[in-house]
Coordinates of C-alpha atoms and ligand atoms in Angstrom, one line a residue:
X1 CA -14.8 10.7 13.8
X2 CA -16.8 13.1 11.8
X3 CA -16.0 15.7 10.1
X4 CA -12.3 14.8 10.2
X5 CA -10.3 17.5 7.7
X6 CA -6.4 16.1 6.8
X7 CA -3.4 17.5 4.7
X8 CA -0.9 17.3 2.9
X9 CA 1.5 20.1 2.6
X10 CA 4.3 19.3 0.4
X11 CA 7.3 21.7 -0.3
X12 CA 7.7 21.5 -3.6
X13 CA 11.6 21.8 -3.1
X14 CA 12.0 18.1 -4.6
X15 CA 9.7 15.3 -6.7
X16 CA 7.3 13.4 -4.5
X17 CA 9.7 11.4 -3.1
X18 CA 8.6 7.9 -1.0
X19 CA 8.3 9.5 2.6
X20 CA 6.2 12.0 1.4
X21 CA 4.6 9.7 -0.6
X22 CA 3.2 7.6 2.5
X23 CA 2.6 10.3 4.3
X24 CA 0.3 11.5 1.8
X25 CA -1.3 7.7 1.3
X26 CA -1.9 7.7 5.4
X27 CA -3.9 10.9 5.3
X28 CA -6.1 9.5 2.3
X29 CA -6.5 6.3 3.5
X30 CA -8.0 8.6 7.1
X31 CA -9.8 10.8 4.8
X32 CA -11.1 7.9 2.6
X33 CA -12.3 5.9 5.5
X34 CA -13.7 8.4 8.0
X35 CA -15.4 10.4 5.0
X36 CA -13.7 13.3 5.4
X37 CA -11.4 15.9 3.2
X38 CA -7.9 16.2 2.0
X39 CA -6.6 19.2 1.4
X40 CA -3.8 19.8 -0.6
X41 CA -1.2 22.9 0.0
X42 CA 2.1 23.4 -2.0
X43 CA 4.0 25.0 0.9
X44 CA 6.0 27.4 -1.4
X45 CA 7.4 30.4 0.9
X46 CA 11.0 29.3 0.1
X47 CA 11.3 31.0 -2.9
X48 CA 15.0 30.1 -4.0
X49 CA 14.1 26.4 -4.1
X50 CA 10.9 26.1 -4.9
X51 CA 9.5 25.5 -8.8
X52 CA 6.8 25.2 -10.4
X53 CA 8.2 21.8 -12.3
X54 CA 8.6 20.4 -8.8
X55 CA 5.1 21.3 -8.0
X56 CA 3.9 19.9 -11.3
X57 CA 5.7 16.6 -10.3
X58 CA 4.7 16.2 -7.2
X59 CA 0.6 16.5 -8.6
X60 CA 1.8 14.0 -11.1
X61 CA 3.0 11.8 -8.5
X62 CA -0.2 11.6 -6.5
X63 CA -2.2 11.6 -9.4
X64 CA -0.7 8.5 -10.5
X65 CA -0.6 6.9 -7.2
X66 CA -4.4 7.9 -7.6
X67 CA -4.0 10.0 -4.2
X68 CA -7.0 12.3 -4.6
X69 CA -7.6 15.3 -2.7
X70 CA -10.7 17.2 -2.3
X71 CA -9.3 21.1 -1.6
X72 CA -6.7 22.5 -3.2
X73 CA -4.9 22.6 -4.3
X74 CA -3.6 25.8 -2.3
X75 CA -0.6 27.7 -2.0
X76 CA 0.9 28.9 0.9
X77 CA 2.7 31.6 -0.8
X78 CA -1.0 33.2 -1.2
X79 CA -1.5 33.5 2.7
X80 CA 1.7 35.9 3.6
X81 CA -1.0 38.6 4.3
X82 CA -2.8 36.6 6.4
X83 CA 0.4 35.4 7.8
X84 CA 1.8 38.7 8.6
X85 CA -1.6 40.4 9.9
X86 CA -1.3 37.4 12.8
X87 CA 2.3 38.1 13.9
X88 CA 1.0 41.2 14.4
X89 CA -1.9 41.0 16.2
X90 CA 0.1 38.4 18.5
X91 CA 2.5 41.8 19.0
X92 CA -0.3 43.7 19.3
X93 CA -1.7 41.5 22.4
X94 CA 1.3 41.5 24.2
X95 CA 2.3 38.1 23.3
X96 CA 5.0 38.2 21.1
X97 CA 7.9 41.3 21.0
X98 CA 10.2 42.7 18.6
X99 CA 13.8 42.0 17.6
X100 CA 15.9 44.0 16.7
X101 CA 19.1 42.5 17.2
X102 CA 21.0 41.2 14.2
X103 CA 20.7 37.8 14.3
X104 CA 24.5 36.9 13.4
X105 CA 25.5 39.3 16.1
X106 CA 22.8 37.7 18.5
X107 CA 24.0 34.4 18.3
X108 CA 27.4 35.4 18.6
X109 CA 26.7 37.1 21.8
X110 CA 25.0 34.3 23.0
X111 CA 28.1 31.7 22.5
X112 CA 30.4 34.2 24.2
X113 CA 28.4 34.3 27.2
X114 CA 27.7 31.1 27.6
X115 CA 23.6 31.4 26.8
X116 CA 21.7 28.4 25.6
X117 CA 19.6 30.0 23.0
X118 CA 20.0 33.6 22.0
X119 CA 16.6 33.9 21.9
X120 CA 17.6 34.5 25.8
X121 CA 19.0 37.6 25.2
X122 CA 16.3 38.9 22.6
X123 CA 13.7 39.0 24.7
X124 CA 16.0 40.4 27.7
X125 CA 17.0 43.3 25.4
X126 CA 12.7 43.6 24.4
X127 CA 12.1 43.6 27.9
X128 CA 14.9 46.4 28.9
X129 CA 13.4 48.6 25.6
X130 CA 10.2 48.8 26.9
X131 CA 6.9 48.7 24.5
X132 CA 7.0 52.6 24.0
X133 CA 11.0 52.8 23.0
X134 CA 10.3 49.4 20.7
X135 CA 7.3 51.0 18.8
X136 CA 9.1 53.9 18.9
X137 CA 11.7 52.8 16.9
X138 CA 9.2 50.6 14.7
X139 CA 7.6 53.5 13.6
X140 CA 11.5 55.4 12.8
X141 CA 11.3 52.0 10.5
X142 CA 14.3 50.4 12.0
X143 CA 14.0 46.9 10.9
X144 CA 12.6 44.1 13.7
X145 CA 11.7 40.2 13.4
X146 CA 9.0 39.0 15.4
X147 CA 9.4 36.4 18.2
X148 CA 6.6 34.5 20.2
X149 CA 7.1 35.0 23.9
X150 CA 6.7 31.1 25.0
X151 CA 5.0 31.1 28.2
X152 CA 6.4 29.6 31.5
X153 CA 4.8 25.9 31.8
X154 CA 4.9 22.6 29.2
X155 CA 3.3 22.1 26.7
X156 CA 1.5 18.0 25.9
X157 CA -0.9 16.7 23.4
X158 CA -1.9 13.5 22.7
X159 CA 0.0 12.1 20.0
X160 CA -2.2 9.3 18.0
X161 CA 1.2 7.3 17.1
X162 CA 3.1 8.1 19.9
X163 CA 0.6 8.7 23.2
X164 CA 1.5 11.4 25.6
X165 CA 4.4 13.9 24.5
X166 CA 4.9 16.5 26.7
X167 CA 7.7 19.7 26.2
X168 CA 8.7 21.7 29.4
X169 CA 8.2 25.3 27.9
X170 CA 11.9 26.1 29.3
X171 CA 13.2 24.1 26.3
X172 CA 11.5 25.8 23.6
X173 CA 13.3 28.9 22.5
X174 CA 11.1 32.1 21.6
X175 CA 10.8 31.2 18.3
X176 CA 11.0 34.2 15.3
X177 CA 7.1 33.9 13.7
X178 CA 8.2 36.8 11.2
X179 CA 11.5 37.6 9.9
X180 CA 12.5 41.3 9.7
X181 CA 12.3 41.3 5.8
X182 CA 8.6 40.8 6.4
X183 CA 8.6 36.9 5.6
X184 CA 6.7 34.2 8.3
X185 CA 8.4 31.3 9.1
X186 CA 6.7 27.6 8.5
X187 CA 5.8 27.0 12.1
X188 CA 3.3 30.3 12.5
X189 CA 2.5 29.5 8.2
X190 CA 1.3 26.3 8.6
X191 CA -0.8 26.9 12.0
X192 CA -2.1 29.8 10.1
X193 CA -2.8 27.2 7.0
X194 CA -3.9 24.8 9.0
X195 CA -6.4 26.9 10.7
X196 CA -7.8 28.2 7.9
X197 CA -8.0 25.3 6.0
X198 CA -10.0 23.6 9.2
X199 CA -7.6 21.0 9.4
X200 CA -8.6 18.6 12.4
X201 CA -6.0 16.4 12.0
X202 CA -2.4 17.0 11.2
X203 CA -0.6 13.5 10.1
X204 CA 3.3 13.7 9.2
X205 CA 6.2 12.6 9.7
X206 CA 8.1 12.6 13.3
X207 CA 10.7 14.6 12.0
X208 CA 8.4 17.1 12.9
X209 CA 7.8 16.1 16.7
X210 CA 10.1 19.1 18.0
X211 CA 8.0 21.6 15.9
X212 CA 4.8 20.2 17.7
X213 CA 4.8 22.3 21.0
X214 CA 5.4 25.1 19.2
X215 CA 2.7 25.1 17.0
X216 CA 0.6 24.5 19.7
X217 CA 2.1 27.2 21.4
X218 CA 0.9 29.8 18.4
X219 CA -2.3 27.9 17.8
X220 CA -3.0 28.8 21.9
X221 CA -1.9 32.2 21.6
X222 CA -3.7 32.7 18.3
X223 CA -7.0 31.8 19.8
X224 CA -7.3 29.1 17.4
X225 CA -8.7 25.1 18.0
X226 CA -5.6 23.1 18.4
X227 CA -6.0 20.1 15.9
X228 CA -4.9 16.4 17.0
X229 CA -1.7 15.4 15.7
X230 CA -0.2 11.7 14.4
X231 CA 3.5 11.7 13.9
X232 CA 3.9 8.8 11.9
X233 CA 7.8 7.1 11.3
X234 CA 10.3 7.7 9.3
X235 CA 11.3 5.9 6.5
X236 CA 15.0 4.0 6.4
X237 CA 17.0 2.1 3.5
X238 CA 17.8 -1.6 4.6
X239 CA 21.2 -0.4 6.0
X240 CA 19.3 1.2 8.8
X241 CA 20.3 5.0 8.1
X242 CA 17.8 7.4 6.0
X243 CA 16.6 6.7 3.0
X244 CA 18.5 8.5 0.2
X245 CA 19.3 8.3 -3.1
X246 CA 22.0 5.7 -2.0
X247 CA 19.4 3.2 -1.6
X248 CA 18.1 3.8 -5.3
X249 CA 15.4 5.7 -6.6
X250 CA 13.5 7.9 -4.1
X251 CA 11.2 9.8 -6.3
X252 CA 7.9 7.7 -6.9
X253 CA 8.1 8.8 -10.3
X254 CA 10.9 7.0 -11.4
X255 CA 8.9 3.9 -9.9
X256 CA 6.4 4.1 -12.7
X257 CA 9.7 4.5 -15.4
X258 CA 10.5 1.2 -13.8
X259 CA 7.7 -0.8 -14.3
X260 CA 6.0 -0.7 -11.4
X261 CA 2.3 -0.9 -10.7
X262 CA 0.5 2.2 -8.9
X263 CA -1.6 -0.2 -7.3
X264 CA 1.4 -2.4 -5.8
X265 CA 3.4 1.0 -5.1
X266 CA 0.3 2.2 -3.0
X267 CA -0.3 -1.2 -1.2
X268 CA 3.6 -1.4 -0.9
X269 CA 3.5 2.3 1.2
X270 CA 0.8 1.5 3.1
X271 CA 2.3 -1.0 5.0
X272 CA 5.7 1.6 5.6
X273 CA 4.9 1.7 9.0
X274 CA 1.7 0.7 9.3
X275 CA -0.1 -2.9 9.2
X276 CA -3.2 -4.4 9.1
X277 CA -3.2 -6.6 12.7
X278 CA -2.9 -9.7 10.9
X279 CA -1.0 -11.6 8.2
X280 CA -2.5 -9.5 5.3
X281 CA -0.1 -8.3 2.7
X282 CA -1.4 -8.1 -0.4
X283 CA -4.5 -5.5 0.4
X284 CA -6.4 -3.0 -2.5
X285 CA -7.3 0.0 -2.3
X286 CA -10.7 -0.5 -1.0
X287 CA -8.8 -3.6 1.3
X288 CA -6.8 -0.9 2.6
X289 CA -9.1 2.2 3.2
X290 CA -11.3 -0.1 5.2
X291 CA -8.2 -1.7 7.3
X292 CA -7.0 1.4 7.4
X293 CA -6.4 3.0 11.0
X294 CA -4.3 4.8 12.8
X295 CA -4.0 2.9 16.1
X296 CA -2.0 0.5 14.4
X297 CA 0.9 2.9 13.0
X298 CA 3.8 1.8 14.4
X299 CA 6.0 4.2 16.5
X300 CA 9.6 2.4 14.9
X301 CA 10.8 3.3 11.7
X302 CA 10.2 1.7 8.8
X303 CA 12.1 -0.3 6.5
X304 CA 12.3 0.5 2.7
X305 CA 12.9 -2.9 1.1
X306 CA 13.3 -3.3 -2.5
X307 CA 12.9 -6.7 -3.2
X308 CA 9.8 -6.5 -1.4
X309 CA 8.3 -3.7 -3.8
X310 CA 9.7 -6.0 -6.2
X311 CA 7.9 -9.2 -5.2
X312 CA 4.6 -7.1 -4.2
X313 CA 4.9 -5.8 -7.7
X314 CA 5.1 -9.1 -9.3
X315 CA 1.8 -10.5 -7.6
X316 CA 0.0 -7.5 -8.7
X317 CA 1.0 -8.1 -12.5
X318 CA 0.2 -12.0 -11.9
X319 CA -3.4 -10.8 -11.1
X320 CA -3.6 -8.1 -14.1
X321 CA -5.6 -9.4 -17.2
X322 CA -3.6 -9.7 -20.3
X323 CA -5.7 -6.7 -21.5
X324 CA -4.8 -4.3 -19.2
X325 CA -1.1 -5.5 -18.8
X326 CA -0.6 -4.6 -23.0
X327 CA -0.7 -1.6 -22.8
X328 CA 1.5 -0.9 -19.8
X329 CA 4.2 -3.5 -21.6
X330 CA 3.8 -1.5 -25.5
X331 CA 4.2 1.8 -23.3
X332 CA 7.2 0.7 -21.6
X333 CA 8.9 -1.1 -24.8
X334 CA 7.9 2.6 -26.7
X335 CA 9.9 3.7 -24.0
X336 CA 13.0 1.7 -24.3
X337 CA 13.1 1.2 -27.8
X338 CA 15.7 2.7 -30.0
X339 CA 16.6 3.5 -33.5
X340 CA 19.1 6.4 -34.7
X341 CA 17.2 9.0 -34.1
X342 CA 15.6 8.8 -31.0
X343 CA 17.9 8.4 -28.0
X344 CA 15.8 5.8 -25.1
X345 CA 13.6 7.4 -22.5
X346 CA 12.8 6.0 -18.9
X347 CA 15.5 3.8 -17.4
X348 CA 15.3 1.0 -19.9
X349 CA 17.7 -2.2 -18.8
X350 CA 18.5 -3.3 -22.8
X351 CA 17.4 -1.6 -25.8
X352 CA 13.8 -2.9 -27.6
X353 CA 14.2 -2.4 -31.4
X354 CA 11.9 -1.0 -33.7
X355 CA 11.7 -4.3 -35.2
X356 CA 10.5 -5.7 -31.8
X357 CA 7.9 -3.1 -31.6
X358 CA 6.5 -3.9 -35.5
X359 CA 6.4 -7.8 -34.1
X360 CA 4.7 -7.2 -31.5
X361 CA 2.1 -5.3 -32.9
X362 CA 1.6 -7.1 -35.7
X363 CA 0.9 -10.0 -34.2
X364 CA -2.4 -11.9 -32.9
X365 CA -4.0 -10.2 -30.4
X366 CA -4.5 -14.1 -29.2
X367 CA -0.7 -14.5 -29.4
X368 CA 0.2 -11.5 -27.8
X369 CA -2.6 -12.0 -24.7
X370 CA -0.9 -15.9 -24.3
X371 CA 2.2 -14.6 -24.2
X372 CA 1.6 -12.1 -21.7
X373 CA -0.4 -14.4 -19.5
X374 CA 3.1 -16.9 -19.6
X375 CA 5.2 -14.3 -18.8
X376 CA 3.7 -12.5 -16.4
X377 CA 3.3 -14.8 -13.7
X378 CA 7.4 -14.9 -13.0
X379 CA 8.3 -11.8 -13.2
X380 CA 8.9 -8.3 -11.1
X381 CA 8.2 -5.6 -13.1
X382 CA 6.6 -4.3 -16.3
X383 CA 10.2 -4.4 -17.5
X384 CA 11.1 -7.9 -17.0
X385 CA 7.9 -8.6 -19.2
X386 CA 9.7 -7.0 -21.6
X387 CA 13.0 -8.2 -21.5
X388 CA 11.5 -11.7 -21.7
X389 CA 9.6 -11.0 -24.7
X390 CA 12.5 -10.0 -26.4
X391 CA 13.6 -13.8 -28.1
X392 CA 9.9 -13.8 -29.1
X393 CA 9.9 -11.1 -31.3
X394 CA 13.4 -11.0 -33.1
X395 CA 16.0 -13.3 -34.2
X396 CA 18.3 -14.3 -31.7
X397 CA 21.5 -12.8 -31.3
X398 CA 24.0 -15.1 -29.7
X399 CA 23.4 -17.1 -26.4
X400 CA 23.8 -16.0 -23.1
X401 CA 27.4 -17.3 -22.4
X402 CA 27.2 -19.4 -18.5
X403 CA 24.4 -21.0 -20.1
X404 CA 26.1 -22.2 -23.0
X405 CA 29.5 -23.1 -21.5
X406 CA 27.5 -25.3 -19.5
X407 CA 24.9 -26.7 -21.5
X408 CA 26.2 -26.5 -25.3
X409 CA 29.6 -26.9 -25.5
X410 CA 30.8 -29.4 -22.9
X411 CA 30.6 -31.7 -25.5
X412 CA 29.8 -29.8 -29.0
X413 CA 29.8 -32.5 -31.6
X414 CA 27.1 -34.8 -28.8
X415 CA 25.1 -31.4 -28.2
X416 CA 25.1 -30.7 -32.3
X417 CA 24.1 -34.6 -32.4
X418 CA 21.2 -34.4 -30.1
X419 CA 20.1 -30.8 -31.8
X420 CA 19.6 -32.8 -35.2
X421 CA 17.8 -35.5 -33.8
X422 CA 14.9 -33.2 -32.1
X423 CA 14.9 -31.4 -34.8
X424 CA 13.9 -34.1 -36.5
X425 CA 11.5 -35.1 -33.9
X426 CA 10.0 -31.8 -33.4
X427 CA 9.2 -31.3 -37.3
X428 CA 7.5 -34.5 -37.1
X429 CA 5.7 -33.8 -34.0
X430 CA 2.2 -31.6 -33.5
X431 CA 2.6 -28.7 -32.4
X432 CA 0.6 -29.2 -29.0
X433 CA 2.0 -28.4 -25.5
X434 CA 1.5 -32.4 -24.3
X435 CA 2.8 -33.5 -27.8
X436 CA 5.7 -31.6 -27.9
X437 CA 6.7 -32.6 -24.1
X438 CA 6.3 -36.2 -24.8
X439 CA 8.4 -35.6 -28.3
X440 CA 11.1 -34.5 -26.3
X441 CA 11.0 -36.8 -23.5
X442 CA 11.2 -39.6 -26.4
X443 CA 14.3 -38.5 -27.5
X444 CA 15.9 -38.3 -24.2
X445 CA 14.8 -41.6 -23.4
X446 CA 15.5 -43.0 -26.8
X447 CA 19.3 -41.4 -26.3
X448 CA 19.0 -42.9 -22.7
X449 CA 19.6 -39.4 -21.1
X450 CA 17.8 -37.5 -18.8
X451 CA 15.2 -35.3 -20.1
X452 CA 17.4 -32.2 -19.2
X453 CA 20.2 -32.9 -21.4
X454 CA 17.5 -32.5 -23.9
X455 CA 15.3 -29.2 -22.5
X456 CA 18.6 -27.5 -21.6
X457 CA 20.2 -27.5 -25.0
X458 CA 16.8 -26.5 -26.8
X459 CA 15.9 -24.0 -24.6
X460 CA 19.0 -22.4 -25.3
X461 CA 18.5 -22.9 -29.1
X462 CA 15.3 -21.3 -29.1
X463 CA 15.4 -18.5 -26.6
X464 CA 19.5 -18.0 -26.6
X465 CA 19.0 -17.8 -22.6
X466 CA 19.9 -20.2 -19.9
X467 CA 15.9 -19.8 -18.2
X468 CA 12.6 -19.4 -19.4
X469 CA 9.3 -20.1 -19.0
X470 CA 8.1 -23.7 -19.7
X471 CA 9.9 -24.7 -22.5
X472 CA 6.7 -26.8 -24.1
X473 CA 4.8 -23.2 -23.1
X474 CA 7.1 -21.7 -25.5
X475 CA 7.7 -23.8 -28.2
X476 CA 3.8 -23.5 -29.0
X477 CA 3.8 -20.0 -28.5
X478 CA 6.9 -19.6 -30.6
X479 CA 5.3 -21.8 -33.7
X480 CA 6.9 -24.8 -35.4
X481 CA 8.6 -22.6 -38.1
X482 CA 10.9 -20.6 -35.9
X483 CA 11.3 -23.1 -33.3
X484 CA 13.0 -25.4 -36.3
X485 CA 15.1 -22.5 -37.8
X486 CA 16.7 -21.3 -34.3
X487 CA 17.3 -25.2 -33.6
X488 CA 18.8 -25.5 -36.6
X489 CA 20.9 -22.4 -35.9
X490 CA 22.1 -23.5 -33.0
X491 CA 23.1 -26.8 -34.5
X492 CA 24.8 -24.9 -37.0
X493 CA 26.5 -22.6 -34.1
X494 CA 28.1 -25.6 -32.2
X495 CA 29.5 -27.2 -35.7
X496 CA 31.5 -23.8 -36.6
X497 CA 32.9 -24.0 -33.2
X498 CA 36.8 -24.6 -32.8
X499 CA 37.3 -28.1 -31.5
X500 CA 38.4 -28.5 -27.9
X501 CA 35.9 -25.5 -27.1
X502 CA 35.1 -26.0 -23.5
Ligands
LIG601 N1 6.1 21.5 4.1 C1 6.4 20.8 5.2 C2 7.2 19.6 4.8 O1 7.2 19.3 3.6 C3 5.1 20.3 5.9 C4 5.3 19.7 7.2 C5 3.9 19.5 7.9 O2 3.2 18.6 7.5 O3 3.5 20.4 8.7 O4 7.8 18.9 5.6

């Protein structure tokens, strides 16, 4: 394919929500590989719902997706001339006629008499006027919408996802190009658009697959190259209906408030409906532009499945050098933290505090880089980094409660026992990964209990929670002073407790 020119129109009506998201990524990936152009058009004619904030976010969105385009981008609000002068030569030629029926009126007539589409009776009352009597009355300025006079016939294409579609032109109502206040509809502005813009390929979604034979209908009548279409599928929530809101967040913004990576988002997208032919999953940008192709769209809808964005996500932060992952984790704590003033932004899942924050950057670059490299190999999203830094950089407050049911106070006073005697141990021991794990194993074996009833109890001393990364991996990262003070603490926590506690 050369010289292949794709699109992406988006109504800014909404944020850049996941469908249009893919649909986006699928005409850069063909753009990307074939060499070719995307051009980018806000399609803004609805007036009453459009915005400028919704246009705004929706470059935002590909911008951080890192969804380039090459044109644009352009607004369709600036063709309405070009728009209108078409409707008219189309009446001009014969091809389309005037309307000057009220269209509330029209479709009432139409339901009393028992006629399909009122468009039926439009063009019988056109063709009963006669040109001379409708110009007549143009000219008196009575006002008239435009519609396209479909030809008798059918009306196929070859559809890249789907093959052969083919429309018998009996089903396809003489559709209104221009309304009588003088605005075009979207089917004749985006043939017009897409004409102008040299679009050779038109890839969205098959919602659109009814509004196909139309706009090959206008393309035809307009004299203009009729450019191949893809219809690609549409995107569900795991319950099998449309994705919505329902299923969580839609906009791809609030994706990046979440933690997630652009890089797993886009990866995560491209394979909405669309594969690589073998067991690939995990595929980069330049992975995917070069797999890239649509043959292999698939013609059934997609499934939108969160857990695995979630897991894609987690083995893009496992490859991400510490260096790059900081700032991404320092942004996202900024984000959540919270003192009096400032209420949190973002979505954040528990508060950071601004003593946190101060911890974290005052600490050894070293430190900080070994504790991202521990943490970031179990977790999801940005935002589990950061929940799981949290006993790392502040006292602890309290202990997560199933955990210490189960594994402080069954038995207090032996728990407290134990607590003292690593303590001791661990004061004594150095402060290496191997030497800590074979203190600790010594004093489960020297108690004659397994080594859990030794790791359970201190990993909830040290980190307050019931899991955690390796608890050796932790102790050295968490330095012999602290680790002995929150052991302590905790020793201190099961002795105040009422007796019979359980
Ligand atoms: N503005 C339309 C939409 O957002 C464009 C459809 C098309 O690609 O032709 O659905």
């Amino acid at each position: 394919m050369t010289g292949v020119r794709v699109r992406f129109p988006p109504s800014p009506t909404g944020y850049l929500h996941v469908g249009g998201a893919r649909t986006a990524l699928f005409n850069w990936l063909l753009a990307r590989k074939e060499g070719g152009v995307l051009v980018l058009r806000i399609e803004d004619t609805d007036r009453d719902r459009s915005s400028e904030a919704h246009t705004q976010a929706i470059l935002d969105g590909m911008t951080w997706l890192g969804l380039d385009w090459d044109e644009g981008p352009f607004f369709q609000s600036d063709g309405v001339e070009r728009h209108r002068a078409q409707a008219i030569q189309l009446l001009d030629e014969g091809k389309a006629y005037r309307d000057f029926t009220d269209p509330a009126a029209l479709r009432a007539e139409a339901e009393q008499k028992g006629i399909g589409h009122p468009s039926v009776l439009a063009r019988r009352y056109a063709d009963e006027m006669g040109e001379a009597e409708s110009a007549r009355r143009a000219e008196a300025g009575e006002p008239f919408a435009i519609r396209l006079r479909v030809p008798e016939g059918s009306t196929s294409w070859h559809d890249l996802v789907h093959g052969r579609m083919s429309f018998d032109n009996a089903d396809i109502d003489d559709l209104v190009i221009l309304r009588a206040d003088g605005s075009p509809i979207y089917n004749l502005a985006v043939v017009s658009d897409d004409a102008e813009h040299r679009i050779t390929h038109v890839i969205r979604g098959d919602d659109h697959l009814s509004n196909t034979p139309k706009q090959i209908l206008l393309y035809e009548a307009l004299g203009l190259p009729v450019p191949t279409f893809g219809h690609v599928p549409m995107i569900l929530g795991s319950d099998g209906k449309r994705l919505s809101k329902r299923h969580g967040a839609t906009a791809v913004g609030d994706y990046a408030g979440e933690g997630i990576l652009p890089a797993a988002m886009v990866n995560f997208l491209a394979l909405l409906g669309w594969n690589p032919g073998d067991d690939r999953e995990i595929m980069g940008r330049e992975e995917l532009i070069e797999a890239f192709s649509m043959e292999r769209v698939q013609k059934k809808s997609a499934v939108f499945d969160l857990d695995k964005l979630g897991w894609m996500n987690g083995q893009y932060l496992a490859r991400l050098p510490a260096d790059r992952l900081e700032p991404l984790v320092v942004e996202r704590m900024a984000a959540r933290t919270v003192d009096d003033e400032i209420a949190p932004s973002g979505r954040p899942s528990a508060p950071v505090t601004m003593e946190q924050l101060d911890r974290w950057r005052a600490a050894p670059a070293a430190w900080r880089e070994a504790l991202l490299e521990l943490l970031k190999v179990r977790v999801r999203s940005v935002d589990e980094i950061v929940d799981q830094a949290a006993p790392f950089l502040a006292p602890l407050h309290g202990y997560e409660e199933a955990a210490a049911k189960k594994h402080f106070y069954r038995d207090a006073p032996a728990t407290a026992a134990r607590l003292r005697v690593l303590r001791e141990a661990l004061a004594a021991s150095e402060w290496t990964e191997a030497d800590l794990e074979s203190t600790v194993r010594g004093v489960a074996d020297a108690e004659g209990v397994g080594a859990g009833k030794a790791i359970h109890p201190l990993r909830l001393a040290v980190t307050g929670r019931g899991q955690s990364p390796g608890i050796f991996e932790v102790l050295v990262l968490l330095g012999r002073e602290e680790t002995l003070e929150r052991v302590a603490n905790a020793g201190e926590h099961l002795n105040s407790q009422p007796k019979g506690t359980a």
